[in-house]
Coordinates of C-alpha atoms in Angstrom, one line a residue:
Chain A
X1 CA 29.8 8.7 -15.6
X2 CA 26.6 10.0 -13.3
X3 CA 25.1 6.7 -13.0
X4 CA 27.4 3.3 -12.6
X5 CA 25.6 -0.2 -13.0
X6 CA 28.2 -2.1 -11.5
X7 CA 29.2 -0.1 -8.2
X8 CA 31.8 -0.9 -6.8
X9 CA 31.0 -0.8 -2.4
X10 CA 33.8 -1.0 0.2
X11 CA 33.4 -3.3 2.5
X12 CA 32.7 -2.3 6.2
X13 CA 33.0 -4.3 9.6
X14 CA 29.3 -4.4 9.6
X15 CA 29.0 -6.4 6.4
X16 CA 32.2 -8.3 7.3
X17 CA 30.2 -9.5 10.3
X18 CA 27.4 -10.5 8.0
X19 CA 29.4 -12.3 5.5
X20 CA 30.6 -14.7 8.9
X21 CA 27.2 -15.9 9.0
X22 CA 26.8 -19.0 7.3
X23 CA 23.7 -18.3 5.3
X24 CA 25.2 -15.5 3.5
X25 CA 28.6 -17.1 3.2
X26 CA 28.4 -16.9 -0.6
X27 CA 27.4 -13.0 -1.1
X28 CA 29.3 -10.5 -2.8
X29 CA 29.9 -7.1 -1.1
X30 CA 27.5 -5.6 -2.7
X31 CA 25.4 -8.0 -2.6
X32 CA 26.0 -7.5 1.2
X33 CA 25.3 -3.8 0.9
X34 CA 21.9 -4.7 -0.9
X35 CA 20.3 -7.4 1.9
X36 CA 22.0 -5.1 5.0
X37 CA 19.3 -2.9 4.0
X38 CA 16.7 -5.2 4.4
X39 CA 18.1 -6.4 7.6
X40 CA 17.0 -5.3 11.5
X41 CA 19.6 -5.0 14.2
X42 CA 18.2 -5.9 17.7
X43 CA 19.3 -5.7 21.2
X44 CA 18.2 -8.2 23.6
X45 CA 19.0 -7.9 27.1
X46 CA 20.3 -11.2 29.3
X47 CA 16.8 -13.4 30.2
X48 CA 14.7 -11.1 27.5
X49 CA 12.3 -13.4 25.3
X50 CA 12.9 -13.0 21.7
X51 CA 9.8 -15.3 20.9
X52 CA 7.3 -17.4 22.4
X53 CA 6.8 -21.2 21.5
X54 CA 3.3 -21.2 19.6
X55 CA 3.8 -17.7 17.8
X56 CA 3.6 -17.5 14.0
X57 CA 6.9 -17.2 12.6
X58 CA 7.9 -14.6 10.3
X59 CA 11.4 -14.2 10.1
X60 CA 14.8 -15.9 10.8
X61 CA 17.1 -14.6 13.7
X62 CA 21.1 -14.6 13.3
X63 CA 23.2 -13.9 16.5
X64 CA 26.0 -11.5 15.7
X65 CA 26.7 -11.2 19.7
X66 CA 25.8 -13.1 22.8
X67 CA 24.1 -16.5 23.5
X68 CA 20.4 -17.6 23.0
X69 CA 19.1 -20.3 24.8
X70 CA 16.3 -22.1 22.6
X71 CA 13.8 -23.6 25.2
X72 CA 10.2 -25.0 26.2
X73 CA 7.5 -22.2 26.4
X74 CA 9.2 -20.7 29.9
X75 CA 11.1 -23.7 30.9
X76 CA 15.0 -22.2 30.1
X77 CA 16.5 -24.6 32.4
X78 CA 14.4 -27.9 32.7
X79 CA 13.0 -27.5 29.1
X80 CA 16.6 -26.6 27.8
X81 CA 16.8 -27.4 23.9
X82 CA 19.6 -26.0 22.9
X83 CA 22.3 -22.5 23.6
X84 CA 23.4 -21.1 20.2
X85 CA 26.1 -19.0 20.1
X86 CA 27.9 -15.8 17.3
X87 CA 27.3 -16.5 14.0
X88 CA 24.6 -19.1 14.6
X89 CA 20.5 -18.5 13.5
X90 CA 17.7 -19.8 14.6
X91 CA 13.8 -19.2 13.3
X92 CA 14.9 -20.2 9.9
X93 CA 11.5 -21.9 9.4
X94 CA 10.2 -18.4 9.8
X95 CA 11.3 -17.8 6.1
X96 CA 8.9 -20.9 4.7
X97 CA 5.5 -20.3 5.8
X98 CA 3.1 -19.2 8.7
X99 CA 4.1 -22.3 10.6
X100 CA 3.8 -21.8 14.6
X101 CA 7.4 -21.9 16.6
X102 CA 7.9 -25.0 18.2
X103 CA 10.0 -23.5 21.0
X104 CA 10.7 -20.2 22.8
X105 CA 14.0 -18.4 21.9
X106 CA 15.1 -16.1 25.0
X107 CA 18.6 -14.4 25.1
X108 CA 20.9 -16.4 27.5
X109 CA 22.8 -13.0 28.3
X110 CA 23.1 -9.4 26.3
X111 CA 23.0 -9.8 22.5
X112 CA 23.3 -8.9 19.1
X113 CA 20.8 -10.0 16.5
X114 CA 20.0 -9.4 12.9
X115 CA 16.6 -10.2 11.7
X116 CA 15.2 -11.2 7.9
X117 CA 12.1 -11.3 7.4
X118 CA 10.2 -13.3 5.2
X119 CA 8.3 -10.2 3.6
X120 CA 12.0 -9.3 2.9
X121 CA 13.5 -12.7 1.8
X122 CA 10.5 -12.9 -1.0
X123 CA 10.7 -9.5 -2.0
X124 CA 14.6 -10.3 -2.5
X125 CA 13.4 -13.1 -4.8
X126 CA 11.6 -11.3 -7.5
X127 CA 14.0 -7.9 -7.6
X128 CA 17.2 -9.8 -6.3
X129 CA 16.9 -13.7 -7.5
X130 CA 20.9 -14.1 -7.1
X131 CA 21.5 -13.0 -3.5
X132 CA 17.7 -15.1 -3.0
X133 CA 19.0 -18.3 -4.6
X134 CA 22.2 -18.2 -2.4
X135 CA 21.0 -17.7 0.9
X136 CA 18.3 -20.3 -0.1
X137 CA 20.9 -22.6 -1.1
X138 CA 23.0 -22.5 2.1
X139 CA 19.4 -22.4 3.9
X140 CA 18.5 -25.9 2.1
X141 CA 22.2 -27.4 3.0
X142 CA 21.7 -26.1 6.9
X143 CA 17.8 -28.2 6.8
X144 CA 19.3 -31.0 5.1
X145 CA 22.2 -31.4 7.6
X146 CA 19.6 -31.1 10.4
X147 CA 17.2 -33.4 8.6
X148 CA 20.6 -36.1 9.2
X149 CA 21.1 -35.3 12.5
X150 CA 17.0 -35.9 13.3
X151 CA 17.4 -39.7 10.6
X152 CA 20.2 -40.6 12.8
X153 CA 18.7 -39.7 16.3
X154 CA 15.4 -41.8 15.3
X155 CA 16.6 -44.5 13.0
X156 CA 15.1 -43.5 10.2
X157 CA 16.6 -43.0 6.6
X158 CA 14.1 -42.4 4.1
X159 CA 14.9 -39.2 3.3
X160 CA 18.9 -39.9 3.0
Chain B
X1 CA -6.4 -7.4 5.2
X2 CA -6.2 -10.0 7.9
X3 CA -9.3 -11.7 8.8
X4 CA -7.7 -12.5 12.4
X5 CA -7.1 -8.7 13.1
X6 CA -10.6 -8.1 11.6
X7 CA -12.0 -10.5 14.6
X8 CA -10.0 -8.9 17.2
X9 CA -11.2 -5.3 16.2
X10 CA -13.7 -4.4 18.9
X11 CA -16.5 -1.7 18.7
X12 CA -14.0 0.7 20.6
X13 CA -11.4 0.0 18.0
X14 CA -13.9 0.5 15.4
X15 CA -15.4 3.7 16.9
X16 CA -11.8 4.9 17.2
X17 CA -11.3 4.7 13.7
X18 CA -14.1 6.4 12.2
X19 CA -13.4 9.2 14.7
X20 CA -9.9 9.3 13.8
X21 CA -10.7 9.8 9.7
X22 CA -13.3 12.3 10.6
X23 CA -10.5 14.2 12.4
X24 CA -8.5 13.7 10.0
X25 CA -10.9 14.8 6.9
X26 CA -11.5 17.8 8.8
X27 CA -7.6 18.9 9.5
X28 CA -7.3 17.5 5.4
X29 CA -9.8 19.8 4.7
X30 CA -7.6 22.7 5.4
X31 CA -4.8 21.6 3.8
X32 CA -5.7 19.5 0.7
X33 CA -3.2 21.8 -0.9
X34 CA -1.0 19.3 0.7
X35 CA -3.1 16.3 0.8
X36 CA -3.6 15.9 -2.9
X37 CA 0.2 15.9 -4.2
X38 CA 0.6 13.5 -0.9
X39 CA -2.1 11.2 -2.4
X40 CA -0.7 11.8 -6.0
X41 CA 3.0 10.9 -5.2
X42 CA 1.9 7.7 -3.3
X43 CA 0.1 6.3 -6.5
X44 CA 3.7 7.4 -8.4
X45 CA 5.8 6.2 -6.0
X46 CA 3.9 2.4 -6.5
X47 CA 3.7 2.8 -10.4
X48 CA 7.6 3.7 -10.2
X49 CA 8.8 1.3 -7.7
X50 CA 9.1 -1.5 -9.7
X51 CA 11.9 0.3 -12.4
X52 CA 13.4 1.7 -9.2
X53 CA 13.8 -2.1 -8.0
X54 CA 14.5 -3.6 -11.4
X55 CA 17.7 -0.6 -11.4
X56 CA 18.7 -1.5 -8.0
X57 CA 19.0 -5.3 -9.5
X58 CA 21.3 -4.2 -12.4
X59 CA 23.5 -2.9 -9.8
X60 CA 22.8 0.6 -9.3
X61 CA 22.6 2.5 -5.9
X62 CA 19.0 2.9 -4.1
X63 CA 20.0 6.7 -4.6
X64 CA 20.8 6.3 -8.2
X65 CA 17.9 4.2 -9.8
X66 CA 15.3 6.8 -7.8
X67 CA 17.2 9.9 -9.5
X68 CA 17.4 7.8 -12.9
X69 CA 14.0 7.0 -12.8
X70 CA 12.2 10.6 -11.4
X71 CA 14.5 12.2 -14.2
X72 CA 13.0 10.1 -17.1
X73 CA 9.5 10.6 -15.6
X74 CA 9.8 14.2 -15.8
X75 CA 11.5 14.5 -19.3
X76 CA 8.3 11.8 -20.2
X77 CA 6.0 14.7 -18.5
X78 CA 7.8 17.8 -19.6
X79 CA 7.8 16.6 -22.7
X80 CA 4.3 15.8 -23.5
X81 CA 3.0 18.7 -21.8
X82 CA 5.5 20.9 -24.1
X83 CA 3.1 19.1 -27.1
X84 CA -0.1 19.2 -26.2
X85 CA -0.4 22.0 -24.0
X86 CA -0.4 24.6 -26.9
X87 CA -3.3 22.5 -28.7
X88 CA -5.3 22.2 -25.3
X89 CA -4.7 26.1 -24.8
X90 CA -6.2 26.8 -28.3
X91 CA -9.0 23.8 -28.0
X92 CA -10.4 25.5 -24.3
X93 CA -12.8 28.2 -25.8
X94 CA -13.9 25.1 -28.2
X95 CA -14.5 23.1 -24.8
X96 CA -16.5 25.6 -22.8
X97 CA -18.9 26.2 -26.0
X98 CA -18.7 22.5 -26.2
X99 CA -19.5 22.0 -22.3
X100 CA -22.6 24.1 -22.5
X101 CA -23.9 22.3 -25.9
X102 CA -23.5 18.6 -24.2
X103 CA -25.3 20.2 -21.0
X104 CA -27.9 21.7 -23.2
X105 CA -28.4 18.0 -24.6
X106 CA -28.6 16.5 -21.6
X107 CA -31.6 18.9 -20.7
X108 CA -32.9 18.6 -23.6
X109 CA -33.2 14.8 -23.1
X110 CA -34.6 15.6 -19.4
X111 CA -37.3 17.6 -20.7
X112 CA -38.4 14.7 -22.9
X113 CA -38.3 12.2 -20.9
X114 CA -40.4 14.8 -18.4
X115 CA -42.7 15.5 -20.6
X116 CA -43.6 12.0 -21.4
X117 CA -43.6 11.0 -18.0
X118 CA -46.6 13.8 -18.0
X119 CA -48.3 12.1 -20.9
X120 CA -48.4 8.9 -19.0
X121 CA -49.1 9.6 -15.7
X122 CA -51.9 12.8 -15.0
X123 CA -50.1 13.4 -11.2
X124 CA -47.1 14.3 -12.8
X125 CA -49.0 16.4 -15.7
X126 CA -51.2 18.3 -12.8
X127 CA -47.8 19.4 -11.3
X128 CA -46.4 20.3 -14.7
X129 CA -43.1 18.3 -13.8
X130 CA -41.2 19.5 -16.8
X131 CA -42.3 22.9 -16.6
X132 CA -41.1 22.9 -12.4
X133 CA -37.3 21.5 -12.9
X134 CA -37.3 23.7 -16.2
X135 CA -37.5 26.7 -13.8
X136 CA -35.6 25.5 -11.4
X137 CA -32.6 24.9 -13.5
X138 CA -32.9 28.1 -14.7
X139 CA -32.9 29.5 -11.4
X140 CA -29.8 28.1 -10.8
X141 CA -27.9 29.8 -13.4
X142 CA -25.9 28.9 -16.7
X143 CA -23.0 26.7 -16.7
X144 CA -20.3 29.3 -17.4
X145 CA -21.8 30.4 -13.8
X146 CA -20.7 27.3 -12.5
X147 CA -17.8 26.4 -14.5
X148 CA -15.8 29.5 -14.0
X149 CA -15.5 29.3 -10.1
X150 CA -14.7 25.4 -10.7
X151 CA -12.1 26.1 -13.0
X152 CA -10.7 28.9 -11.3
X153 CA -10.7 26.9 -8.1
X154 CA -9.1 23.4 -9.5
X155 CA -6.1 26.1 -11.2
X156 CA -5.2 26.5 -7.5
X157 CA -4.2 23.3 -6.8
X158 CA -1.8 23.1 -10.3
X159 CA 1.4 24.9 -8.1
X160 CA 0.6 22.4 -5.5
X161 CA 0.7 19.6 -7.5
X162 CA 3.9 20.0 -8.8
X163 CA 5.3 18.4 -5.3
X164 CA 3.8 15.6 -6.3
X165 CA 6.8 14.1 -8.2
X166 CA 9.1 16.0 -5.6
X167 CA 7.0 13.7 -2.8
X168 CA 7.3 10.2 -4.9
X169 CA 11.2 10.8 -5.6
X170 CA 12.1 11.2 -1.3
X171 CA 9.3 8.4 -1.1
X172 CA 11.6 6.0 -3.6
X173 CA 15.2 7.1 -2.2
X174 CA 14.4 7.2 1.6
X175 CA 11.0 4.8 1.5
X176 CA 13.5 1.9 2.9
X177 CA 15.2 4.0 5.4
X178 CA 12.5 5.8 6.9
X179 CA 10.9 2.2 7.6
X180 CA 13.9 1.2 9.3
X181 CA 14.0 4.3 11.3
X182 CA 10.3 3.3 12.4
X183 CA 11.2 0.1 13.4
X184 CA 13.9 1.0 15.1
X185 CA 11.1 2.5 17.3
X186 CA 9.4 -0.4 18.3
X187 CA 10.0 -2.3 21.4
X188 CA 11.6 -5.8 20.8
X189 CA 8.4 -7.5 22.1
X190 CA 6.1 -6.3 19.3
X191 CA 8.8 -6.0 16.8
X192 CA 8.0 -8.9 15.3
X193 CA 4.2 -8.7 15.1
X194 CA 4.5 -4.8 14.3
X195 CA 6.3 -5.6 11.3
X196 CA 4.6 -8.6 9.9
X197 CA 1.8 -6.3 9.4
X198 CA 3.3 -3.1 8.0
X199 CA 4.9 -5.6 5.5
X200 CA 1.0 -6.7 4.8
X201 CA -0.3 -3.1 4.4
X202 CA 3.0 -1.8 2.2
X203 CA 2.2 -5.1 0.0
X204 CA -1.6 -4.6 -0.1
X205 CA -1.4 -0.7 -0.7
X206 CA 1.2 -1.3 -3.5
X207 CA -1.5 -3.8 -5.0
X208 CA -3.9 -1.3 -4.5
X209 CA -2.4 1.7 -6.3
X210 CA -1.1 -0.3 -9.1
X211 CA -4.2 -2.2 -9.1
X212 CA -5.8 1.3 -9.2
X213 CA -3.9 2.2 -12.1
X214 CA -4.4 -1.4 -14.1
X215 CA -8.5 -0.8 -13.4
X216 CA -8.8 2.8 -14.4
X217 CA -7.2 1.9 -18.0
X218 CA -9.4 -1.4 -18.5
X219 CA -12.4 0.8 -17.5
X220 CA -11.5 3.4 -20.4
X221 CA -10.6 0.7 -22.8
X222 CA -14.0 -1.3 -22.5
X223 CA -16.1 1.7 -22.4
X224 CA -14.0 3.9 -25.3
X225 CA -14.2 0.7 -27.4
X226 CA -17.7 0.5 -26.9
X227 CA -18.6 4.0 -27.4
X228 CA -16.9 3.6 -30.7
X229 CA -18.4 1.0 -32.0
X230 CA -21.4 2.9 -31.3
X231 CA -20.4 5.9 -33.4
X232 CA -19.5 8.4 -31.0
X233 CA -16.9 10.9 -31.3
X234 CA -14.1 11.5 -29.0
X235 CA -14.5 8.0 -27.3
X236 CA -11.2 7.7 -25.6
X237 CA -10.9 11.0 -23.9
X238 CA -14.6 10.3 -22.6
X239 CA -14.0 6.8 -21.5
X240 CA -10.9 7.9 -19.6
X241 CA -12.6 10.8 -18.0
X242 CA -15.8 8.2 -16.8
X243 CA -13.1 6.1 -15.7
X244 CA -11.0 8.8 -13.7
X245 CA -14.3 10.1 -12.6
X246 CA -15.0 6.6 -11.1
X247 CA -12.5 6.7 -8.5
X248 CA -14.7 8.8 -6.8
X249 CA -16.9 5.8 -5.0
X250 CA -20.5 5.4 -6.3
X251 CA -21.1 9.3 -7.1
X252 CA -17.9 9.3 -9.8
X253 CA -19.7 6.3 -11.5
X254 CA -23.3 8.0 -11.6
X255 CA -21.8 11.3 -12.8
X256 CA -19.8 9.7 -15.3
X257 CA -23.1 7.5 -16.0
X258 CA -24.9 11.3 -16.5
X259 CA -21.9 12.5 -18.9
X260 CA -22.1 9.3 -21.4
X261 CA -26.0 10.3 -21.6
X262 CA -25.7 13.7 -21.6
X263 CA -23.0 13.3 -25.4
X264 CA -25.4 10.7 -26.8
X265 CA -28.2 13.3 -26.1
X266 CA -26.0 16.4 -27.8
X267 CA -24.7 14.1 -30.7
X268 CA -27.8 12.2 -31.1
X269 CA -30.6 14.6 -30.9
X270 CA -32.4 12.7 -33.2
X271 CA -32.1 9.0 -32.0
X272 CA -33.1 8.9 -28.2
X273 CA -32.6 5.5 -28.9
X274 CA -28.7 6.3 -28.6
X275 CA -28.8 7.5 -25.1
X276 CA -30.2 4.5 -24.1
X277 CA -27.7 2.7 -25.5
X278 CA -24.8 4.3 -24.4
X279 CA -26.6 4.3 -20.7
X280 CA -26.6 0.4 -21.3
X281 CA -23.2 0.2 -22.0
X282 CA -21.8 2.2 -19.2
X283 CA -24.0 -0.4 -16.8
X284 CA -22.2 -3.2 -18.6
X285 CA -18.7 -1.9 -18.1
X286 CA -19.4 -0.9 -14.2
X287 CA -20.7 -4.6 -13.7
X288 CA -18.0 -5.6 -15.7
X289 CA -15.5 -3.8 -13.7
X290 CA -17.6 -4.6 -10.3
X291 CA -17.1 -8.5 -10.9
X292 CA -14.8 -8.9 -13.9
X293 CA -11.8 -6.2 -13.5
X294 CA -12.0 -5.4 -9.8
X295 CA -11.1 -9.0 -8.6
X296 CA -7.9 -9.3 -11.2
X297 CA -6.6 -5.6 -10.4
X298 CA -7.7 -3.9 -7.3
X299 CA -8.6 -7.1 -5.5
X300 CA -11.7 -7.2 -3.0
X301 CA -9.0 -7.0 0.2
X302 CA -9.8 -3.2 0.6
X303 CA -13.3 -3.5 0.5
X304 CA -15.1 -2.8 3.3
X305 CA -18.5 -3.0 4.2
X306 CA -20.9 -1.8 1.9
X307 CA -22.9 -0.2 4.8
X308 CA -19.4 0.9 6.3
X309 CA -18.6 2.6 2.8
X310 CA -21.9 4.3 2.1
X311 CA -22.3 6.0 5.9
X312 CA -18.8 7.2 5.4
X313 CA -18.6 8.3 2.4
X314 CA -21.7 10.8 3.6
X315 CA -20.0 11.4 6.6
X316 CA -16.8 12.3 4.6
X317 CA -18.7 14.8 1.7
X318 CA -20.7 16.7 4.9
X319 CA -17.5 16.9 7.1
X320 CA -14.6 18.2 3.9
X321 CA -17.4 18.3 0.9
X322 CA -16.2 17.0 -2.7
X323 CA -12.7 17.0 -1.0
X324 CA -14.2 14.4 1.5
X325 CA -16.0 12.5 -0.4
X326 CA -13.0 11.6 -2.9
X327 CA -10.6 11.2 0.5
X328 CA -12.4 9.6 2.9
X329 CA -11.9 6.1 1.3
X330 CA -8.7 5.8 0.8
X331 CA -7.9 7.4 4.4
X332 CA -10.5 5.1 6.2
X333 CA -8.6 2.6 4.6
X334 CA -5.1 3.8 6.2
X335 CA -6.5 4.6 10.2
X336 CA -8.3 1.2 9.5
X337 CA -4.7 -0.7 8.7
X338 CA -3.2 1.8 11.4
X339 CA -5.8 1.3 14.1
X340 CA -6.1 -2.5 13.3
X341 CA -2.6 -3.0 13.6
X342 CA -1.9 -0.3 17.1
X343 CA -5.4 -2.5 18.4
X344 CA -4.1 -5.6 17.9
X345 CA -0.3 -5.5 19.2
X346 CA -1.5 -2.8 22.0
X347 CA -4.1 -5.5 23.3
X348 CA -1.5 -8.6 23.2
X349 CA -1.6 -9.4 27.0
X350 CA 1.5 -11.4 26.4
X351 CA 3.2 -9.1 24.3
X352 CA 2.8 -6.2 27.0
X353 CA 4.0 -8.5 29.2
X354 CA 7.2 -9.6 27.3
X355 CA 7.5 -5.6 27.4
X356 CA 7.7 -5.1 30.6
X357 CA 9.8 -7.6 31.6
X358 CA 12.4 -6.4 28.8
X359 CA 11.9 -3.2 30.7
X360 CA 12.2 -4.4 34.3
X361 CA 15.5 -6.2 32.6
X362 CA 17.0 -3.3 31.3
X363 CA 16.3 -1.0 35.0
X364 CA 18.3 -4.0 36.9
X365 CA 20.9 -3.9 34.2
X366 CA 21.1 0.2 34.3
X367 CA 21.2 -0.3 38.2
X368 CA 23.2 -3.3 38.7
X369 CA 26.2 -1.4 39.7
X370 CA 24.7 1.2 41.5
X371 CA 23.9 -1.1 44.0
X372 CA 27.1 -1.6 45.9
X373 CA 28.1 -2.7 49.6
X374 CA 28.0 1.2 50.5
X375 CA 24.8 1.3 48.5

């Protein structure tokens, strides 16, 4: 047959790697295959600045490698947030709307990232809608969990 | 595209720009044979995309859906040209003859209207107005004069444009893997901006093209529909020609304006009343598609200033004639997004900062065991 509308794809290292990040947890291989092409591999040296607190956000970051420290606008050690390590994201509001980031994100030492941008994600939802409603299911679980974590920090409940 | 780039465009920005399309017109100029297909598989490539993507969804390869798809295209073109082409061959002699009859009308209706213009106003009858532009058009030769070189001279483009569905099918197999390879290309410090925007222009020239497309067969429709009920013949071919003629800013409309008159004239040489009409009608469907069809297909985001548009579009027909004049739009429109874009992440203070620092980081890195105690 020339043309096969259910190819079957190997899967590589590469996609392995992807399928440890928590967001795309539930995807097929090929599924895989189909957003790795949408996705940006970057390498950020140790201290590097991947974004500045204030800029508009338009995509969501996932280490693959290395340590990012999540800060206050040039403050890494007295405005220290947070350090996320492999396999973690950060920027996810990036894949919402033009909203500003409230923090600087700046590579603690060498490493890995893959990027998704919005652009990308929406353009997933009207060719892709599957792949779309799974990463944006484990995207709602990862806000919800962090919506908890910020109710039981402040006291309040409303939204449990 | 994005009013906060449009504020941050300066004069030099803007001067850059209009030099750089100039340039460009001029180096087009040499090689529309290239140009043309280029612009012709773009408008493919955005009218295809969407079966390509809607493949890709049913599980096909990127490779596969773009062969799938190009491969249906042509069969589609191959196989209407293989059924109409013998009829068009036989109907050409009928068109010339038919060419130089609808041009005879349209004089025709030019000498009238002279002529009473000469009744009314004794200026115009002391210059003999109709009996000047009379000679003068017959100074400057018949049709066939005219028609032959521009026939002869449009056939040289048909080999050329045969790459045009060659272009669209790399453009749909290798579109996503050439814009990685770009943005693999861009420092991490303007990566993000960088590619916020080149998503903006893909999504606003795909709206554009297919836009385009949507426009040009609401244009033929209206008009076609309302030549008909008028009682003319042929309606559809000439409201698809007025509308293909319009892409051509402001001059397409006016000569497609000219043609609608020039029929009425030829098949209505006894009711001048007809011309009128149909000169009516072809106003309605250009305001119609000014502030009816424009907003819902092409959209207004490409529009640029009307002063802008006219200046260039005189610039572009006295630097690459017709060529320019049909070209300089759409590629003002690119070295706009382009220059926009290269002015507003070059001129990020911070970003070039961020930049250099990256850089300064990576020397240490490079150098960090070069630097020794016997160093």
């Amino acid at each position: 047959m020339l043309f096969s509308l259910k190819g079957i794809r190997r899967t590589t290292p590469y996609l392995e790697k992807l399928r440890s990040l928590p967001l795309f947890a539930e995807l097929s291989t090929q599924e895989l295959a189909i957003l790795a092409g949408l996705l940006h591999v970057r390498d950020y040296v140790g201290g590097e600045v991947i974004f500045d607190e204030g800029e508009v956000g338009q995509a969501v970051y996932f280490i693959l490698e290395g340590k990012v420290t999540i800060c206050r606008q040039g403050r890494p050690e007295e405005g220290f947030l947070t350090e996320l390590g492999s396999g973690e994201f950060f920027g996810e509001l990036g894949l919402l709307d033009d909203a500003v980031r409230t923090a600087q994100a700046r590579a603690t030492r060498n490493c890995q990232v893959v990027v998704l941008f919005r652009e990308d994600f929406n353009g997933l939802m009207e060719s892709h809608l599957r792949i779309a409603h799974k990463i944006g299911r484990q995207l709602l679980r990862h806000l919800g969990e962090r919506l908890r974590e910020l109710g039981q920090a402040t006291g309040n409940h409303r939204h449990l | 595209m994005n009013k906060t780039f449009h504020s941050e465009s300066g004069p030099v920005v803007w001067a850059a720009i209009i030099a750089a399309t100039l340039l460009l017109l001029l180096v087009f100029r040499g090689t529309l044979w290239l140009v043309a297909p280029a612009l012709l598989a773009l408008l493919l490539y955005h009218a295809l995309r969407p079966l390509v993507r809607a493949l890709i969804f049913r599980g096909m390869s990127r490779e596969q859906a773009a062969s799938l798809v190009m491969l249906v295209f042509l069969i589609v073109m191959a196989t209407t040209i293989f059924f109409t082409a013998p009829r068009i061959a036989g109907q050409a002699i009928e068109w010339q003859a038919s060419a130089e009859r609808y041009l005879q009308g349209g004089l025709n209706l030019l000498q009238t209207g002279l002529r009473a213009l000469e009744e009314r106003f004794a200026p115009f009858a002391r210059a003999h107005l109709a009996d000047v532009v009379a000679r003068r058009i017959d100074q400057s030769g018949g049709l066939v004069e005219h028609l032959e070189p521009l026939t002869v001279g449009l056939a040289t483009y048909l080999p050329s444009m045969l790459l045009a569905p060659f272009l669209a099918y790399f453009f749909l197999r290798d579109g996503q893997r050439f814009k990685s390879l770009v943005c693999r290309a861009v420092p991490n410090a303007y990566f993000e901006k960088s590619l916020a925007l080149f998503h903006k222009v893909d999504k606003v020239a795909g709206a554009y093209f297919l836009g385009l497309l949507k426009l040009t067969a609401l244009d033929a429709l209206t008009l076609a529909a309302g030549l008909w009920l008028l009682g003319f013949s042929g309606s559809l071919a000439l409201g698809l020609v007025c509308a293909i003629l319009a892409w051509v800013p402001y001059f397409g409309s006016l000569l497609g304006g000219v043609l609608v008159v020039m029929v009425a004239a030829t098949d209505f040489p006894d009711a001048p009343a007809m011309a009128y009409l149909a000169a009516g009608l072809f106003i309605v469907v250009r305001l119609l598609d000014d502030f009816f069809y424009m907003p819902i297909t092409v959209g207004r985001e490409l529009h640029m200033h009307p002063l802008v548009t006219v200046v260039m579009i005189f610039a572009g027909g006295a630097v690459a004639g017709i060529a320019g004049l049909m070209l300089v739009l759409p590629v003002l429109g690119v070295v706009r997004v382009v220059g926009e874009t290269v002015g507003a992440v070059v001129m990020d203070t911070r970003l070039s900062a961020r930049h250099r620092h990256a850089r300064k980081l990576r020397q240490q890195l490079a150098e960090r065991d070069l630097t020794g105690p016997h160093g």
